[in-house]
mmCIF file of C-alpha atoms in Angstrom:
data_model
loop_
_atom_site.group_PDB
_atom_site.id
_atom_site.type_symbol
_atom_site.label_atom_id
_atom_site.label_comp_id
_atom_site.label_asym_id
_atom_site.label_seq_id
_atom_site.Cartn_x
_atom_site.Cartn_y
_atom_site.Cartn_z
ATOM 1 C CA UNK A 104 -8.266 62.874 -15.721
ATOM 2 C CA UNK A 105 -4.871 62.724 -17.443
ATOM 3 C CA UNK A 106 -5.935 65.947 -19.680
ATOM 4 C CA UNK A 107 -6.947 67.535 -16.170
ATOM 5 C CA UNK A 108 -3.637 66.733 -14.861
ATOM 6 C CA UNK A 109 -1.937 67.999 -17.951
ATOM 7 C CA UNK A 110 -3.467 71.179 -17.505
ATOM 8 C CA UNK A 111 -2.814 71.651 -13.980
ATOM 9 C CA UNK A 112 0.665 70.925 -14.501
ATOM 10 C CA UNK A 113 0.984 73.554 -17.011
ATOM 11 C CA UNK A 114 -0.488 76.311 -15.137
ATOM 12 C CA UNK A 115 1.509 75.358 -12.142
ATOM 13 C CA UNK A 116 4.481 75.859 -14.073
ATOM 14 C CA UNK A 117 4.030 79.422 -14.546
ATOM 15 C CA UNK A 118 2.671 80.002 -11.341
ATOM 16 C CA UNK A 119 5.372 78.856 -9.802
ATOM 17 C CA UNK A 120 7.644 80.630 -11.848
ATOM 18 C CA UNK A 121 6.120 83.713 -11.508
ATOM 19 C CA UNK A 122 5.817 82.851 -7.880
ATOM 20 C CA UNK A 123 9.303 82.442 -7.614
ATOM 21 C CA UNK A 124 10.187 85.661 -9.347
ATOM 22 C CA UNK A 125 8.049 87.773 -7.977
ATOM 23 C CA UNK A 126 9.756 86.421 -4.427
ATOM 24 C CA UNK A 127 13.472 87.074 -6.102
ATOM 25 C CA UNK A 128 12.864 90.149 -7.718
ATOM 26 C CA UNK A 129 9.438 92.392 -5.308
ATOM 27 C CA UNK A 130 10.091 90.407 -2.051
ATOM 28 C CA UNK A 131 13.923 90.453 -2.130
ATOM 29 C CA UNK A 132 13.749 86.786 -1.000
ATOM 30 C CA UNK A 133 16.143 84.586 -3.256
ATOM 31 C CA UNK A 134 16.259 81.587 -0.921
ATOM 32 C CA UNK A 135 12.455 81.344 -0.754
ATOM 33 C CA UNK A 136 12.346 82.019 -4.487
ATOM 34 C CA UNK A 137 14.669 78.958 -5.311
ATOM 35 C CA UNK A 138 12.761 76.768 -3.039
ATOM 36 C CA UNK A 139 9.552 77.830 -4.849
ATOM 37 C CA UNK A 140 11.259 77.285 -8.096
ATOM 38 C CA UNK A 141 12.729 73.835 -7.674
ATOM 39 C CA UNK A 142 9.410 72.814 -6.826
ATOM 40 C CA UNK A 143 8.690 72.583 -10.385
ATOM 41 C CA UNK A 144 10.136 68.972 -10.962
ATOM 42 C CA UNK A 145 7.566 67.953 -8.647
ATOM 43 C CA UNK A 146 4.828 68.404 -11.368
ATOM 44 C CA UNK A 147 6.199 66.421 -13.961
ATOM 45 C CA UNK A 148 7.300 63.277 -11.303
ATOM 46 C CA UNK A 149 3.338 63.185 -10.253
ATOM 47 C CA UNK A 150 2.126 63.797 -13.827
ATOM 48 C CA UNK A 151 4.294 60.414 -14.450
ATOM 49 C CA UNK A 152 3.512 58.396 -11.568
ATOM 50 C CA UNK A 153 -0.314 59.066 -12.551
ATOM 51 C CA UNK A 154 0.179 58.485 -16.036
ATOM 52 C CA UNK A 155 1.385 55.095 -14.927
ATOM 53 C CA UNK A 156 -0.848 54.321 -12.661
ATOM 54 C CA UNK A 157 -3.668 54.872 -15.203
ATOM 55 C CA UNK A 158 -2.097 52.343 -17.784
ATOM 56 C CA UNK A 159 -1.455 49.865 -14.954
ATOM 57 C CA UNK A 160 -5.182 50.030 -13.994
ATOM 58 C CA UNK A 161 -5.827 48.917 -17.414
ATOM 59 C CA UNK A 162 -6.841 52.462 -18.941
ATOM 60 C CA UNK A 163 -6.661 52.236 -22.898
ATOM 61 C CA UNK A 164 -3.730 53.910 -23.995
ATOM 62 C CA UNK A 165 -4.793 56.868 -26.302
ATOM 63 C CA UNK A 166 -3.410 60.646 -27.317
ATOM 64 C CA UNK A 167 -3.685 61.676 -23.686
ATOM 65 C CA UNK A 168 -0.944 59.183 -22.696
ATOM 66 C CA UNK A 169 0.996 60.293 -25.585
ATOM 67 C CA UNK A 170 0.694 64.098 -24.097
ATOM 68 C CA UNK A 171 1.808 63.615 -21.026
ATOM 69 C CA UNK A 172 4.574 61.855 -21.958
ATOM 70 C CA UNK A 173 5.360 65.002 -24.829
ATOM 71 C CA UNK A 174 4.658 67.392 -21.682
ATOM 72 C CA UNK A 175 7.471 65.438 -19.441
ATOM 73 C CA UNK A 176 10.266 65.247 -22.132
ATOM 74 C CA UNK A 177 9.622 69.188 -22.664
ATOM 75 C CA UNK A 178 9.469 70.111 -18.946
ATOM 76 C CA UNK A 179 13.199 67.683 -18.506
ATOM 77 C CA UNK A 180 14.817 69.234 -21.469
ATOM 78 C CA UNK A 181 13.380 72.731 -22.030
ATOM 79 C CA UNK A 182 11.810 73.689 -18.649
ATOM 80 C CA UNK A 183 15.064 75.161 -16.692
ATOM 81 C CA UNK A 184 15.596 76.668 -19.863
ATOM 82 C CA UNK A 185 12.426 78.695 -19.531
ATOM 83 C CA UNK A 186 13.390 79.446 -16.161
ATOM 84 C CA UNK A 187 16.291 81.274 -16.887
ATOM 85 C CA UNK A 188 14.724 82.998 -20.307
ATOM 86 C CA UNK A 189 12.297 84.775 -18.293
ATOM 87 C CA UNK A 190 14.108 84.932 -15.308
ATOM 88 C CA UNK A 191 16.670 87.500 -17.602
ATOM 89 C CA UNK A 192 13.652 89.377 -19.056
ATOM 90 C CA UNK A 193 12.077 89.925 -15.881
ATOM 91 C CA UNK A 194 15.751 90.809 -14.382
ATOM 92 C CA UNK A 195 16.573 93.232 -16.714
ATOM 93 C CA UNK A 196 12.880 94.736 -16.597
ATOM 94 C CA UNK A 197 12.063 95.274 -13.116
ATOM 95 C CA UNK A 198 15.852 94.525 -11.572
ATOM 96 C CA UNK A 199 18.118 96.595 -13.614
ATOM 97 C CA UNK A 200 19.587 93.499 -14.750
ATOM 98 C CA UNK A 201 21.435 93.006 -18.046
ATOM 99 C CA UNK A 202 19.502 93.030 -21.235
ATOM 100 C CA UNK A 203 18.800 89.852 -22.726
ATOM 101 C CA UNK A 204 22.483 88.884 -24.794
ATOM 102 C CA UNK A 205 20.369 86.508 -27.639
ATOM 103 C CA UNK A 206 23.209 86.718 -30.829
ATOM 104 C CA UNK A 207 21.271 87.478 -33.704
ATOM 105 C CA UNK A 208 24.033 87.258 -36.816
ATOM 106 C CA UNK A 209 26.631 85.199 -38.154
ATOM 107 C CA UNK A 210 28.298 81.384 -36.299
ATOM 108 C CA UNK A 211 27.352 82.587 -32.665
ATOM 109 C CA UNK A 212 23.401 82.791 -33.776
ATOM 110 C CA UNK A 213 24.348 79.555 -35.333
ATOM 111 C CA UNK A 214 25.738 78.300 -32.232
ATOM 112 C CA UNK A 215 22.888 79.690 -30.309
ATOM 113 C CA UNK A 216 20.361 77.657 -32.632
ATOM 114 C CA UNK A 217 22.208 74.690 -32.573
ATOM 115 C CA UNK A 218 22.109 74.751 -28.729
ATOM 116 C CA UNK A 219 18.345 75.319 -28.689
ATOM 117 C CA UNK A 220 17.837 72.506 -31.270
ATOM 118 C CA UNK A 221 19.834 70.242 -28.822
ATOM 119 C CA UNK A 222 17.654 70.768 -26.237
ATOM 120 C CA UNK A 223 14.233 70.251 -28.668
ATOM 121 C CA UNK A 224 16.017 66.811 -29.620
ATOM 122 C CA UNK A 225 16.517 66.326 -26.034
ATOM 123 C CA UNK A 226 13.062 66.501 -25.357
ATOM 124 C CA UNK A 227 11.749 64.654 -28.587
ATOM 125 C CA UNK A 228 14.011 61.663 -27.379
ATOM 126 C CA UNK A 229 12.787 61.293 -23.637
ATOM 127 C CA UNK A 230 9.237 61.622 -25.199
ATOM 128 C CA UNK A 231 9.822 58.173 -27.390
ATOM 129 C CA UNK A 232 11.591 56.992 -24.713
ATOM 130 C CA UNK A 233 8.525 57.319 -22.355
ATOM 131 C CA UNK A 234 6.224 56.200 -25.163
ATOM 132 C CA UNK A 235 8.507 52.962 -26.097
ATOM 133 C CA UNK A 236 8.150 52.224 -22.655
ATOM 134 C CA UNK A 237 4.246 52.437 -22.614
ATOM 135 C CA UNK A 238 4.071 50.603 -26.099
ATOM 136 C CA UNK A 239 6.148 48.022 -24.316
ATOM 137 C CA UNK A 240 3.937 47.776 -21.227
ATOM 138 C CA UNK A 241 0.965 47.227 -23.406
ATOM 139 C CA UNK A 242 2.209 44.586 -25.396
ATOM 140 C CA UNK A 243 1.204 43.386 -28.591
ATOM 141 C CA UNK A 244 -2.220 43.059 -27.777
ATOM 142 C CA UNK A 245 -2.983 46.773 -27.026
ATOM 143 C CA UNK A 246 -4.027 49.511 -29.049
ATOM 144 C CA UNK A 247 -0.907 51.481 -29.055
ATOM 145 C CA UNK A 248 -1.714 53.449 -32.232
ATOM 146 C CA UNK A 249 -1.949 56.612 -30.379
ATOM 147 C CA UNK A 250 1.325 55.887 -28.922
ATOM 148 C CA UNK A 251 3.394 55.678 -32.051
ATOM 149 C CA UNK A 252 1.576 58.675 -33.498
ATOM 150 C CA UNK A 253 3.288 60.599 -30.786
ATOM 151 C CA UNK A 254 6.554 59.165 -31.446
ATOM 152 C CA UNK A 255 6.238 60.113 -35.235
ATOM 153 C CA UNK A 256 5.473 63.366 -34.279
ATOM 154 C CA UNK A 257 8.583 64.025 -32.034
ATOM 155 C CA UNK A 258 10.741 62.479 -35.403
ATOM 156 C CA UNK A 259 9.011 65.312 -37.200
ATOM 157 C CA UNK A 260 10.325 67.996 -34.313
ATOM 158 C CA UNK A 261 13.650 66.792 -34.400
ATOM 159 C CA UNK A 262 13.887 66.986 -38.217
ATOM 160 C CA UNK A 263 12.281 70.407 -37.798
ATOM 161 C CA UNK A 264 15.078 71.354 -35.395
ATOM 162 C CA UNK A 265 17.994 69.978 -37.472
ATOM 163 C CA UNK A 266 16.962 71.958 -40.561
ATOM 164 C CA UNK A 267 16.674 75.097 -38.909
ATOM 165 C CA UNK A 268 19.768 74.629 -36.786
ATOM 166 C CA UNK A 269 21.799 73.764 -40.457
ATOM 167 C CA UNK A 270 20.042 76.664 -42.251
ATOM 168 C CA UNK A 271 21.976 79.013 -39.858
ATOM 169 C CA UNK A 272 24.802 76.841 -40.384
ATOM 170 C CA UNK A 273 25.025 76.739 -44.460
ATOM 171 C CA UNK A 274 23.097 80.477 -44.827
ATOM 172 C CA UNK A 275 24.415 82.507 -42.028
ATOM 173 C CA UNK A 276 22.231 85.729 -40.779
ATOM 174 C CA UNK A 277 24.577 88.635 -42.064
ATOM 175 C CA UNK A 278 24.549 91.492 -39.986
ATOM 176 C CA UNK A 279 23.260 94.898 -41.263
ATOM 177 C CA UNK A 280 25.742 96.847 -43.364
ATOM 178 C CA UNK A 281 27.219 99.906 -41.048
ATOM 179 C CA UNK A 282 26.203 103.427 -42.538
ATOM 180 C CA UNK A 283 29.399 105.386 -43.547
ATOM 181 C CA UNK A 284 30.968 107.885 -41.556
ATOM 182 C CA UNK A 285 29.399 111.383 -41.441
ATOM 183 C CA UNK A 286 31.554 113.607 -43.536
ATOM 184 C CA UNK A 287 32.958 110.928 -46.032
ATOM 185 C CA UNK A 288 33.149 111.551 -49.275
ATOM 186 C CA UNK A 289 32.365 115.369 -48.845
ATOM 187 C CA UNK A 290 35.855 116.702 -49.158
ATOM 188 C CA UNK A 291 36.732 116.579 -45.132
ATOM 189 C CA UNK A 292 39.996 116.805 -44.023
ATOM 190 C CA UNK A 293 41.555 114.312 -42.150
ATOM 191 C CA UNK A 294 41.977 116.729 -39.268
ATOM 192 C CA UNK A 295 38.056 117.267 -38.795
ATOM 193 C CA UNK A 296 37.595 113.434 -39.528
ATOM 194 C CA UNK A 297 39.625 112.674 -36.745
ATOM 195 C CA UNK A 298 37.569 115.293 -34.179
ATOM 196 C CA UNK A 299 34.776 113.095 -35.170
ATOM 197 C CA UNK A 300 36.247 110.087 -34.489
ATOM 198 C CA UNK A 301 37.639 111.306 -30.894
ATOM 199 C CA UNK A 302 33.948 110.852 -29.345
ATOM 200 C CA UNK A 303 33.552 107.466 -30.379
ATOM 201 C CA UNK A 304 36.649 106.233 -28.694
ATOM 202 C CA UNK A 305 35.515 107.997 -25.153
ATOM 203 C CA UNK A 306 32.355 106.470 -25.721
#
């Protein structure tokens, strides 16, 4: 049932952001679209309240558990995140919106990764959080192997996070050397270098 749930969840997610996009972007309806859109909490709160329920009733905690709780610490930290990643792409697409402004070299990519790293971290930590308190519910006398195996693994995303964050940090992404002006080197004047310099600076 959990699994089910999981799964339902999931695709609801992107149909309701699509849903809501489509609304924003086709139907020229941006109140309707938020509406749609901040439906999505919804998913995770019944995903949890079932989740609960299920260990309450005295379901043995196992990997599903562990999911769900993985799935709600993503959807918290990451999932208005998503939102507004696609929302951009689909913006700039079929809206004559901005293109997507993602720095690629130097401290603001490391800024940028940093940023996405806190939100991973984010996510890792509500996901122990929710499995501590399941471990705790339990209580020493229930099989909460499954439970801590989650936990280790969200330890191993924020690690994962931190070194890729510090990588762009210590070894920065240099940008692409520019190619030398046309006519360098070949004996122009200053004169003609500076008719082909006048473009660029109406450009």
């Amino acid at each position: 049932m959990i699994v089910t749930l999981i799964i339902i969840c999931e695709v609801g997610f992107w149909v309701l952001l699509a849903g809501g996009l489509a609304l924003r972007y086709a139907a020229k309806m941006p109140r309707a679209s938020v509406a749609v859109l901040l439906c999505e909490p919804i998913l995770e709160v019944v995903l949890f309240v079932v989740t609960a329920i299920d260990l309450k009733n005295g379901a043995e905690p196992d990997w599903k558990h562990g999911l769900a709780a993985v799935y709600i610490g993503y959807s918290i930290a990451l999932g208005h995140y998503t939102i507004k990643w696609v929302d951009v792409r689909v913006a700039h697409r079929f809206a004559g919106g901005p293109p997507p402004s993602t720095p690629k070299y130097g401290m603001p990519r490391a800024i940028h990764e940093w940023k996405l790293a806190a939100r991973w971290i984010l996510a890792g930590l509500i996901a122990m959080a929710l499995l501590q308190g399941a471990v705790w519910y339990v209580g020493g006398d229930g099989e909460v192997g499954s439970l801590r195996m989650w936990q280790q693994k969200m330890l191993w995303v924020i690690g994962i996070n931190l070194i890729i964050a510090g990588s762009y940090t210590l070894f920065p992404k240099k940008s692409p050397p520019v190619a030398p002006h046309r006519g360098a080197g070949n004996g122009a004047t200053s004169h003609d270098a500076s008719a082909d310099e006048q473009p660029a600076r109406n450009a």
